Amino acid sequence: MVKKNSVLGIIGGGQLGSMLATAAKKLKIKTIILSDDPKAPAKNFCDEIIITNYNRLKKIDDFISKVNFVTFEFENIPFSVLEYISKHKKVYPKPSINQIVQNRFTEKKFVNKQGIKTTSYKLIKNKSDLLSNVSLLPGFLKTCTLGYDGKGQYFLNNKNEINELNIDFKKEYILEKKINLKKEISIIITRFLNNDCLIYEPIENLHVDQILNKSLTPAIIDKTNFDQAQLQAKLLADKLDYVGTMCVEYFIDENNNLLLNEIAPRVHNSGHLTINTYNISQFENHIRAVCDLEKIELKKNYSAEMINIIGQEIKNYRNKSYSKNEFFFDYLKTEIKEKRKMGHLTTIKS
Ligand code: ADP
Ligand code: MG
C-alpha cells in the first residue's frame, strides 16, 4: 500500500485540479499537473505543472515517470491518452469508465440498464431522426460528447423550430424531453479500493442558464428521494468499480419522480461546499481513495450555501471583506470571460 509521500499526477489544470492539489498538500502528497493550457490556474496550487498538448508522447512519458498514481479533474481527456498512461501507472477512476460516461447516449443506456430512470431520450444522427421524434418536444438537443455548463445544447419548443436551427450533423446528439423540474440534486460519493464507500448528503442545486448558480445543504427533499438518490449512486459506483469521488446529478419532477441526469466521474462543483461543511471534503476523499489512504467516517458540521461567481462578478468579490462564516475561493484565472466560473463563496450556517 502506497502511503504518504507519494506523488499524484492530475490531468487537467482548472479549479478542480487546484482544489485537488490543495487537498493533497494537506496529506503531504506531492502533485504534478498535466495540462494543455499554459495559463492553467492550478499552477498556483500544485508542486509542478507540465504543459503540453495531449498528443506529445515525450511530455506524457515525462509525466508518467514522475508520478505514482494518476487521476483527472475532467472527463473529456482523449481515451487513448488515459489508456496509454494506464499501461504504465494506476489511473483512478479507471479509463473504461470515462468511455461510458463521456457520451450522453452510452451513459444513459448504461444507467437504464441498471434499472435506474432517466428522462426519455433518443439518439439523433440527422434531421430526419429529429423529425421522427417530435413527441419528445419541448426538449433539449444535446451533443453526445464534450458538452458542459449547457454548452452544446439547443432548446426546442416545437417542430417549427427544427427548421430555424442550423444544426451541425457531423456530430451526434440526444434529444431529451424537457422535465418540469421541482428540484435538482446531486450526490457526491467516494469509493475506495477495498470497495467501501462514503456518501455525502444530497445537495440541492439551482441552475441559471444551465450553469450551476447555487448549491445548498441540506437539500429540502422527501426522505424517499434522499434515500433513493444515495442508493442509486452507490449502485452505480459499485457497478463501475469506481475508485475516487464521483458525482451523480438528478432531476426531481413535479410528481416527485427521481430521474438521473448525468454522472460526473470526478469531483464536482456542487460538492465545493463539502470543504467547509464536513470533516473531510470531496477533494480530500478523492485523494484518499486514489492514493489508497485511510477512509475516515464522514461527519457533517454545518449547513451551508455556495454560490458560483461567474465572469465579471469576480471583481466585486476580490475587493470585499468577509465574515467568519464566509469562505471566498478565487480560482486565480488570469482572463475574465463571460459565463466562466471565476470563484465561489460558501456561507456556513450552524
Ligand atoms: P451539462 O453537461 O452542461 O451540465 P446537463 O444535461 O446537466 O448538461 O444540463 C444542464 C442543466 O440544464 C441541467 O442541470 C438543468 O437545469 C437543465 N436541463 C438539462 N436537461 C434538462 C431537461 N431534460 N429538462 C429540464 N431541464 C434540463
Ligand atoms: Mg450537468
GROMACS .gro file of C-alpha atoms and ligand atoms in nm:
model
  378
    1MET     CA    1   0.000   0.000   0.000
    2VAL     CA    2   0.144   0.337  -0.102
    3LYS     CA    3   0.124   0.579   0.186
    4LYS     CA    4   0.201   0.944   0.231
    5ASN     CA    5   0.496   1.099   0.040
    6SER     CA    6   0.369   0.952  -0.284
    7VAL     CA    7   0.335   1.168  -0.596
    8LEU     CA    8  -0.003   1.209  -0.758
    9GLY     CA    9  -0.039   1.308  -1.121
   10ILE     CA   10  -0.352   1.508  -1.201
   11ILE     CA   11  -0.464   1.559  -1.561
   12GLY     CA   12  -0.627   1.899  -1.603
   13GLY     CA   13  -0.535   2.233  -1.454
   14GLY     CA   14  -0.863   2.411  -1.380
   15GLN     CA   15  -1.020   2.495  -1.045
   16LEU     CA   16  -1.096   2.129  -0.968
   17GLY     CA   17  -0.727   2.048  -1.020
   18SER     CA   18  -0.637   2.338  -0.789
   19MET     CA   19  -0.865   2.216  -0.512
   20LEU     CA   20  -0.740   1.858  -0.552
   21ALA     CA   21  -0.380   1.981  -0.526
   22THR     CA   22  -0.465   2.181  -0.212
   23ALA     CA   23  -0.625   1.875  -0.051
   24ALA     CA   24  -0.325   1.659  -0.146
   25LYS     CA   25  -0.083   1.908   0.010
   26LYS     CA   26  -0.268   1.874   0.342
   27LEU     CA   27  -0.200   1.498   0.323
   28LYS     CA   28   0.167   1.563   0.231
   29ILE     CA   29   0.118   1.419  -0.116
   30LYS     CA   30   0.305   1.594  -0.397
   31THR     CA   31   0.106   1.682  -0.706
   32ILE     CA   32   0.217   1.713  -1.066
   33ILE     CA   33  -0.040   1.853  -1.305
   34LEU     CA   34  -0.058   1.778  -1.675
   35SER     CA   35  -0.241   2.047  -1.869
   36ASP     CA   36  -0.269   2.175  -2.224
   37ASP     CA   37  -0.332   2.529  -2.102
   38PRO     CA   38  -0.026   2.749  -2.037
   39LYS     CA   39  -0.245   2.969  -1.815
   40ALA     CA   40  -0.387   2.675  -1.614
   41PRO     CA   41  -0.482   2.825  -1.274
   42ALA     CA   42  -0.384   2.505  -1.092
   43LYS     CA   43  -0.019   2.602  -1.145
   44ASN     CA   44  -0.067   2.826  -0.841
   45PHE     CA   45  -0.156   2.531  -0.618
   46CYS     CA   46   0.039   2.224  -0.734
   47ASP     CA   47   0.406   2.129  -0.686
   48GLU     CA   48   0.483   2.105  -1.056
   49ILE     CA   49   0.299   2.155  -1.380
   50ILE     CA   50   0.375   2.002  -1.720
   51ILE     CA   51   0.219   2.200  -2.002
   52THR     CA   52   0.173   2.001  -2.318
   53ASN     CA   53  -0.055   1.914  -2.597
   54TYR     CA   54  -0.207   1.576  -2.501
   55ASN     CA   55  -0.062   1.408  -2.812
   56ARG     CA   56   0.304   1.485  -2.731
   57LEU     CA   57   0.427   1.149  -2.609
   58LYS     CA   58   0.762   1.272  -2.478
   59LYS     CA   59   0.592   1.507  -2.230
   60ILE     CA   60   0.338   1.242  -2.133
   61ASP     CA   61   0.624   0.998  -2.069
   62ASP     CA   62   0.796   1.261  -1.855
   63PHE     CA   63   0.472   1.297  -1.652
   64ILE     CA   64   0.439   0.916  -1.616
   65SER     CA   65   0.799   0.882  -1.495
   66LYS     CA   66   0.746   1.134  -1.215
   67VAL     CA   67   0.423   1.007  -1.055
   68ASN     CA   68   0.300   0.703  -0.859
   69PHE     CA   69  -0.072   0.738  -0.933
   70VAL     CA   70  -0.276   0.931  -1.184
   71THR     CA   71  -0.619   1.087  -1.165
   72PHE     CA   72  -0.801   1.359  -1.358
   73GLU     CA   73  -1.018   1.662  -1.299
   74PHE     CA   74  -1.226   1.648  -1.617
   75GLU     CA   75  -1.373   1.361  -1.812
   76ASN     CA   76  -1.303   1.471  -2.168
   77ILE     CA   77  -0.941   1.367  -2.191
   78PRO     CA   78  -0.893   1.157  -2.508
   79PHE     CA   79  -0.946   0.793  -2.411
   80SER     CA   80  -0.626   0.690  -2.594
   81VAL     CA   81  -0.419   0.918  -2.367
   82LEU     CA   82  -0.570   0.774  -2.049
   83GLU     CA   83  -0.524   0.421  -2.184
   84TYR     CA   84  -0.160   0.490  -2.265
   85ILE     CA   85  -0.091   0.630  -1.920
   86SER     CA   86  -0.272   0.340  -1.752
   87LYS     CA   87  -0.032   0.092  -1.916
   88HIS     CA   88   0.242   0.242  -1.700
   89LYS     CA   89   0.076   0.379  -1.385
   90LYS     CA   90  -0.250   0.318  -1.200
   91VAL     CA   91  -0.517   0.557  -1.323
   92TYR     CA   92  -0.821   0.607  -1.096
   93PRO     CA   93  -1.107   0.613  -1.178
   94LYS     CA   94  -1.019   0.361  -1.447
   95PRO     CA   95  -1.031   0.492  -1.807
   96SER     CA   96  -1.302   0.248  -1.925
   97ILE     CA   97  -1.549   0.436  -1.700
   98ASN     CA   98  -1.477   0.755  -1.895
   99GLN     CA   99  -1.559   0.583  -2.217
  100ILE     CA  100  -1.910   0.512  -2.089
  101VAL     CA  101  -1.988   0.849  -1.933
  102GLN     CA  102  -1.810   1.073  -2.187
  103ASN     CA  103  -2.101   1.011  -2.421
  104ARG     CA  104  -2.452   1.108  -2.311
  105PHE     CA  105  -2.611   0.824  -2.510
  106THR     CA  106  -2.392   0.539  -2.378
  107GLU     CA  107  -2.413   0.694  -2.030
  108LYS     CA  108  -2.795   0.695  -2.027
  109LYS     CA  109  -2.812   0.345  -2.176
  110PHE     CA  110  -2.579   0.219  -1.903
  111VAL     CA  111  -2.788   0.389  -1.632
  112ASN     CA  112  -3.117   0.248  -1.766
  113LYS     CA  113  -2.961  -0.100  -1.784
  114GLN     CA  114  -2.915  -0.084  -1.406
  115GLY     CA  115  -3.290  -0.023  -1.369
  116ILE     CA  116  -3.243   0.349  -1.299
  117LYS     CA  117  -3.481   0.601  -1.458
  118THR     CA  118  -3.366   0.894  -1.671
  119THR     CA  119  -3.558   1.139  -1.889
  120SER     CA  120  -3.695   0.997  -2.217
  121TYR     CA  121  -3.436   1.037  -2.493
  122LYS     CA  122  -3.342   0.927  -2.842
  123LEU     CA  123  -3.013   0.918  -3.034
  124ILE     CA  124  -3.021   1.177  -3.314
  125LYS     CA  125  -2.787   1.145  -3.613
  126ASN     CA  126  -2.965   1.361  -3.869
  127LYS     CA  127  -3.260   1.588  -3.929
  128SER     CA  128  -3.496   1.305  -4.013
  129ASP     CA  129  -3.422   1.139  -3.674
  130LEU     CA  130  -3.521   1.469  -3.519
  131LEU     CA  131  -3.841   1.497  -3.720
  132SER     CA  132  -3.945   1.145  -3.629
  133ASN     CA  133  -3.904   1.215  -3.257
  134VAL     CA  134  -4.104   1.536  -3.219
  135SER     CA  135  -4.308   1.362  -2.949
  136LEU     CA  136  -4.010   1.443  -2.721
  137LEU     CA  137  -4.062   1.819  -2.768
  138PRO     CA  138  -4.037   2.051  -2.591
  139GLY     CA  139  -3.694   1.914  -2.532
  140PHE     CA  140  -3.319   1.962  -2.527
  141LEU     CA  141  -3.098   1.857  -2.814
  142LYS     CA  142  -2.757   1.789  -2.660
  143THR     CA  143  -2.430   1.688  -2.828
  144CYS     CA  144  -2.339   1.336  -2.717
  145THR     CA  145  -1.984   1.441  -2.630
  146LEU     CA  146  -1.789   1.739  -2.496
  147GLY     CA  147  -2.081   1.941  -2.355
  148TYR     CA  148  -2.060   2.117  -2.017
  149ASP     CA  149  -2.230   2.411  -1.843
  150GLY     CA  150  -2.508   2.393  -2.103
  151LYS     CA  151  -2.262   2.421  -2.393
  152GLY     CA  152  -2.357   2.213  -2.697
  153GLN     CA  153  -2.729   2.227  -2.617
  154TYR     CA  154  -3.028   2.360  -2.809
  155PHE     CA  155  -3.371   2.400  -2.659
  156LEU     CA  156  -3.652   2.318  -2.899
  157ASN     CA  157  -4.012   2.414  -2.821
  158ASN     CA  158  -4.178   2.264  -3.123
  159LYS     CA  159  -4.136   2.113  -3.467
  160ASN     CA  160  -4.119   2.453  -3.641
  161GLU     CA  161  -3.804   2.546  -3.453
  162ILE     CA  162  -3.618   2.248  -3.603
  163ASN     CA  163  -3.601   2.422  -3.939
  164GLU     CA  164  -3.486   2.750  -3.788
  165LEU     CA  165  -3.180   2.597  -3.624
  166ASN     CA  166  -2.860   2.539  -3.812
  167ILE     CA  167  -2.758   2.211  -3.652
  168ASP     CA  168  -2.418   2.061  -3.729
  169PHE     CA  169  -2.500   1.696  -3.802
  170LYS     CA  170  -2.133   1.600  -3.824
  171LYS     CA  171  -2.187   1.548  -3.451
  172GLU     CA  172  -2.424   1.304  -3.280
  173TYR     CA  173  -2.689   1.424  -3.037
  174ILE     CA  174  -2.952   1.304  -2.798
  175LEU     CA  175  -3.295   1.461  -2.789
  176GLU     CA  176  -3.424   1.467  -2.435
  177LYS     CA  177  -3.773   1.550  -2.317
  178LYS     CA  178  -3.793   1.867  -2.107
  179ILE     CA  179  -3.882   1.793  -1.746
  180ASN     CA  180  -4.087   2.030  -1.532
  181LEU     CA  181  -3.828   2.046  -1.262
  182LYS     CA  182  -3.929   2.062  -0.899
  183LYS     CA  183  -3.571   2.031  -0.780
  184GLU     CA  184  -3.224   1.934  -0.892
  185ILE     CA  185  -2.998   1.748  -0.655
  186SER     CA  186  -2.661   1.579  -0.663
  187ILE     CA  187  -2.494   1.302  -0.471
  188ILE     CA  188  -2.123   1.305  -0.406
  189ILE     CA  189  -1.985   0.961  -0.331
  190THR     CA  190  -1.630   0.838  -0.275
  191ARG     CA  191  -1.546   0.475  -0.332
  192PHE     CA  192  -1.223   0.322  -0.207
  193LEU     CA  193  -1.001   0.044  -0.341
  194ASN     CA  194  -1.142  -0.201  -0.086
  195ASN     CA  195  -1.493  -0.129  -0.225
  196ASP     CA  196  -1.602   0.074   0.081
  197CYS     CA  197  -1.799   0.391   0.011
  198LEU     CA  198  -1.858   0.725   0.181
  199ILE     CA  199  -2.170   0.910   0.069
  200TYR     CA  200  -2.242   1.275   0.136
  201GLU     CA  201  -2.595   1.402   0.197
  202PRO     CA  202  -2.782   1.509  -0.118
  203ILE     CA  203  -2.704   1.866  -0.224
  204GLU     CA  204  -2.974   2.085  -0.376
  205ASN     CA  205  -2.869   2.272  -0.691
  206LEU     CA  206  -3.010   2.575  -0.867
  207HIS     CA  207  -2.909   2.642  -1.226
  208VAL     CA  208  -2.935   2.970  -1.415
  209ASP     CA  209  -2.894   2.950  -1.795
  210GLN     CA  210  -2.791   2.584  -1.749
  211ILE     CA  211  -2.492   2.681  -1.534
  212LEU     CA  212  -2.484   2.590  -1.166
  213ASN     CA  213  -2.564   2.905  -0.972
  214LYS     CA  214  -2.620   2.788  -0.616
  215SER     CA  215  -2.582   2.471  -0.406
  216LEU     CA  216  -2.744   2.413  -0.070
  217THR     CA  217  -2.719   2.165   0.214
  218PRO     CA  218  -2.945   2.031   0.350
  219ALA     CA  219  -3.147   1.974   0.034
  220ILE     CA  220  -3.516   2.025   0.106
  221ILE     CA  221  -3.643   1.698  -0.039
  222ASP     CA  222  -3.851   1.396   0.066
  223LYS     CA  223  -3.686   1.115   0.257
  224THR     CA  224  -3.776   0.877  -0.030
  225ASN     CA  225  -3.582   1.089  -0.282
  226PHE     CA  226  -3.295   1.130  -0.034
  227ASP     CA  227  -3.259   0.755   0.017
  228GLN     CA  228  -3.319   0.657  -0.344
  229ALA     CA  229  -3.059   0.904  -0.474
  230GLN     CA  230  -2.794   0.771  -0.235
  231LEU     CA  231  -2.879   0.410  -0.316
  232GLN     CA  232  -2.860   0.466  -0.690
  233ALA     CA  233  -2.526   0.647  -0.665
  234LYS     CA  234  -2.388   0.359  -0.457
  235LEU     CA  235  -2.518   0.101  -0.705
  236LEU     CA  236  -2.355   0.285  -0.996
  237ALA     CA  237  -2.024   0.332  -0.816
  238ASP     CA  238  -2.017  -0.042  -0.738
  239LYS     CA  239  -2.121  -0.141  -1.088
  240LEU     CA  240  -1.849   0.079  -1.240
  241ASP     CA  241  -1.594  -0.050  -0.986
  242TYR     CA  242  -1.526   0.318  -0.930
  243VAL     CA  243  -1.229   0.445  -0.729
  244GLY     CA  244  -1.233   0.809  -0.619
  245THR     CA  245  -1.501   1.075  -0.583
  246MET     CA  246  -1.788   1.080  -0.829
  247CYS     CA  247  -2.097   1.296  -0.864
  248VAL     CA  248  -2.442   1.190  -0.977
  249GLU     CA  249  -2.685   1.466  -1.084
  250TYR     CA  250  -3.060   1.410  -1.058
  251PHE     CA  251  -3.382   1.581  -1.157
  252ILE     CA  252  -3.690   1.559  -0.936
  253ASP     CA  253  -4.002   1.616  -1.145
  254GLU     CA  254  -4.333   1.768  -1.040
  255ASN     CA  255  -4.462   1.424  -0.939
  256ASN     CA  256  -4.159   1.364  -0.717
  257ASN     CA  257  -4.002   1.113  -0.956
  258LEU     CA  258  -3.626   1.090  -0.929
  259LEU     CA  259  -3.461   1.091  -1.273
  260LEU     CA  260  -3.088   1.053  -1.312
  261ASN     CA  261  -2.946   1.335  -1.525
  262GLU     CA  262  -2.576   1.260  -1.554
  263ILE     CA  263  -2.270   1.110  -1.391
  264ALA     CA  264  -1.951   1.311  -1.348
  265PRO     CA  265  -1.653   1.077  -1.296
  266ARG     CA  266  -1.472   1.335  -1.085
  267VAL     CA  267  -1.508   1.586  -0.806
  268HIS     CA  268  -1.790   1.829  -0.882
  269ASN     CA  269  -1.886   2.195  -0.849
  270SER     CA  270  -2.189   2.109  -0.633
  271GLY     CA  271  -1.953   1.945  -0.383
  272HIS     CA  272  -1.739   2.254  -0.318
  273LEU     CA  273  -1.934   2.324  -0.001
  274THR     CA  274  -1.805   1.995   0.148
  275ILE     CA  275  -1.476   2.181   0.208
  276ASN     CA  276  -1.647   2.386   0.478
  277THR     CA  277  -1.932   2.161   0.593
  278TYR     CA  278  -1.768   1.821   0.652
  279ASN     CA  279  -1.467   1.690   0.841
  280ILE     CA  280  -1.338   1.558   0.505
  281SER     CA  281  -1.411   1.732   0.172
  282GLN     CA  282  -1.491   1.565  -0.160
  283PHE     CA  283  -1.138   1.660  -0.270
  284GLU     CA  284  -0.958   1.507   0.027
  285ASN     CA  285  -1.167   1.192  -0.006
  286HIS     CA  286  -1.078   1.167  -0.373
  287ILE     CA  287  -0.708   1.187  -0.286
  288ARG     CA  288  -0.753   0.936  -0.003
  289ALA     CA  289  -0.926   0.691  -0.236
  290VAL     CA  290  -0.692   0.716  -0.536
  291CYS     CA  291  -0.376   0.711  -0.320
  292ASP     CA  292  -0.509   0.422  -0.109
  293LEU     CA  293  -0.507   0.612   0.219
  294GLU     CA  294  -0.724   0.554   0.523
  295LYS     CA  295  -1.100   0.601   0.495
  296ILE     CA  296  -1.236   0.823   0.773
  297GLU     CA  297  -1.609   0.829   0.851
  298LEU     CA  298  -1.786   1.144   0.740
  299LYS     CA  299  -1.915   1.397   0.986
  300LYS     CA  300  -2.126   1.690   0.878
  301ASN     CA  301  -2.060   2.000   1.085
  302TYR     CA  302  -2.266   2.272   0.916
  303SER     CA  303  -2.547   2.357   0.682
  304ALA     CA  304  -2.436   2.586   0.402
  305GLU     CA  305  -2.499   2.765   0.077
  306MET     CA  306  -2.247   2.800  -0.204
  307ILE     CA  307  -2.275   3.047  -0.488
  308ASN     CA  308  -2.074   3.038  -0.806
  309ILE     CA  309  -1.903   3.360  -0.911
  310ILE     CA  310  -1.928   3.393  -1.287
  311GLY     CA  311  -1.744   3.627  -1.527
  312GLN     CA  312  -1.706   3.995  -1.430
  313GLU     CA  313  -1.876   3.940  -1.089
  314ILE     CA  314  -1.538   3.827  -0.957
  315LYS     CA  315  -1.412   4.187  -0.946
  316ASN     CA  316  -1.659   4.276  -0.668
  317TYR     CA  317  -1.568   3.972  -0.465
  318ARG     CA  318  -1.194   4.034  -0.488
  319ASN     CA  319  -1.236   4.367  -0.308
  320LYS     CA  320  -1.475   4.257  -0.035
  321SER     CA  321  -1.403   4.165   0.322
  322TYR     CA  322  -1.562   3.852   0.463
  323SER     CA  323  -1.710   3.745   0.792
  324LYS     CA  324  -1.608   3.434   0.986
  325ASN     CA  325  -1.878   3.217   0.830
  326GLU     CA  326  -1.799   3.317   0.470
  327PHE     CA  327  -1.532   3.140   0.262
  328PHE     CA  328  -1.430   3.302  -0.065
  329PHE     CA  329  -1.237   3.098  -0.321
  330ASP     CA  330  -1.069   3.285  -0.605
  331TYR     CA  331  -0.967   3.044  -0.882
  332LEU     CA  332  -0.695   3.290  -0.989
  333LYS     CA  333  -0.788   3.271  -1.355
  334THR     CA  334  -0.597   3.535  -1.548
  335GLU     CA  335  -0.869   3.605  -1.802
  336ILE     CA  336  -1.224   3.700  -1.707
  337LYS     CA  337  -1.468   3.561  -1.961
  338GLU     CA  338  -1.845   3.575  -1.980
  339LYS     CA  339  -2.004   3.262  -1.828
  340ARG     CA  340  -1.666   3.148  -1.696
  341LYS     CA  341  -1.655   3.015  -1.340
  342MET     CA  342  -1.411   3.251  -1.165
  343GLY     CA  343  -1.461   3.159  -0.800
  344HIS     CA  344  -1.716   3.063  -0.537
  345LEU     CA  345  -1.839   3.173  -0.198
  346THR     CA  346  -1.955   2.929   0.067
  347THR     CA  347  -2.153   3.062   0.362
  348ILE     CA  348  -2.191   2.823   0.654
  349LYS     CA  349  -2.482   2.820   0.895
  350SER     CA  350  -2.477   2.625   1.217
  351ADP     P1  351  -2.419   1.988  -1.864
  351ADP     O1  352  -2.336   1.871  -1.906
  351ADP     O2  353  -2.394   2.109  -1.945
  351ADP     O3  354  -2.419   2.009  -1.715
  351ADP     P2  355  -2.696   1.899  -1.828
  351ADP     O4  356  -2.760   1.794  -1.911
  351ADP     O5  357  -2.668   1.863  -1.686
  351ADP     O6  358  -2.566   1.944  -1.907
  351ADP     O7  359  -2.785   2.030  -1.836
  351ADP     C1  360  -2.756   2.148  -1.764
  351ADP     C2  361  -2.882   2.198  -1.694
  351ADP     O8  362  -2.985   2.228  -1.792
  351ADP     C3  363  -2.946   2.097  -1.600
  351ADP     O9  364  -2.883   2.097  -1.475
  351ADP     C4  365  -3.090   2.150  -1.596
  351ADP    O10  366  -3.101   2.263  -1.513
  351ADP     C5  367  -3.114   2.194  -1.741
  351ADP     N1  368  -3.169   2.077  -1.816
  351ADP     C6  369  -3.097   1.991  -1.890
  351ADP     N2  370  -3.177   1.893  -1.942
  351ADP     C7  371  -3.300   1.918  -1.898
  351ADP     C8  372  -3.428   1.853  -1.917
  351ADP     N3  373  -3.440   1.744  -1.992
  351ADP     N4  374  -3.536   1.909  -1.857
  351ADP     C9  375  -3.525   2.020  -1.782
  351ADP     N5  376  -3.410   2.085  -1.761
  351ADP    C10  377  -3.297   2.036  -1.818
  352MG      MG  378  -2.496   1.882  -1.564
   0.00000   0.00000   0.00000
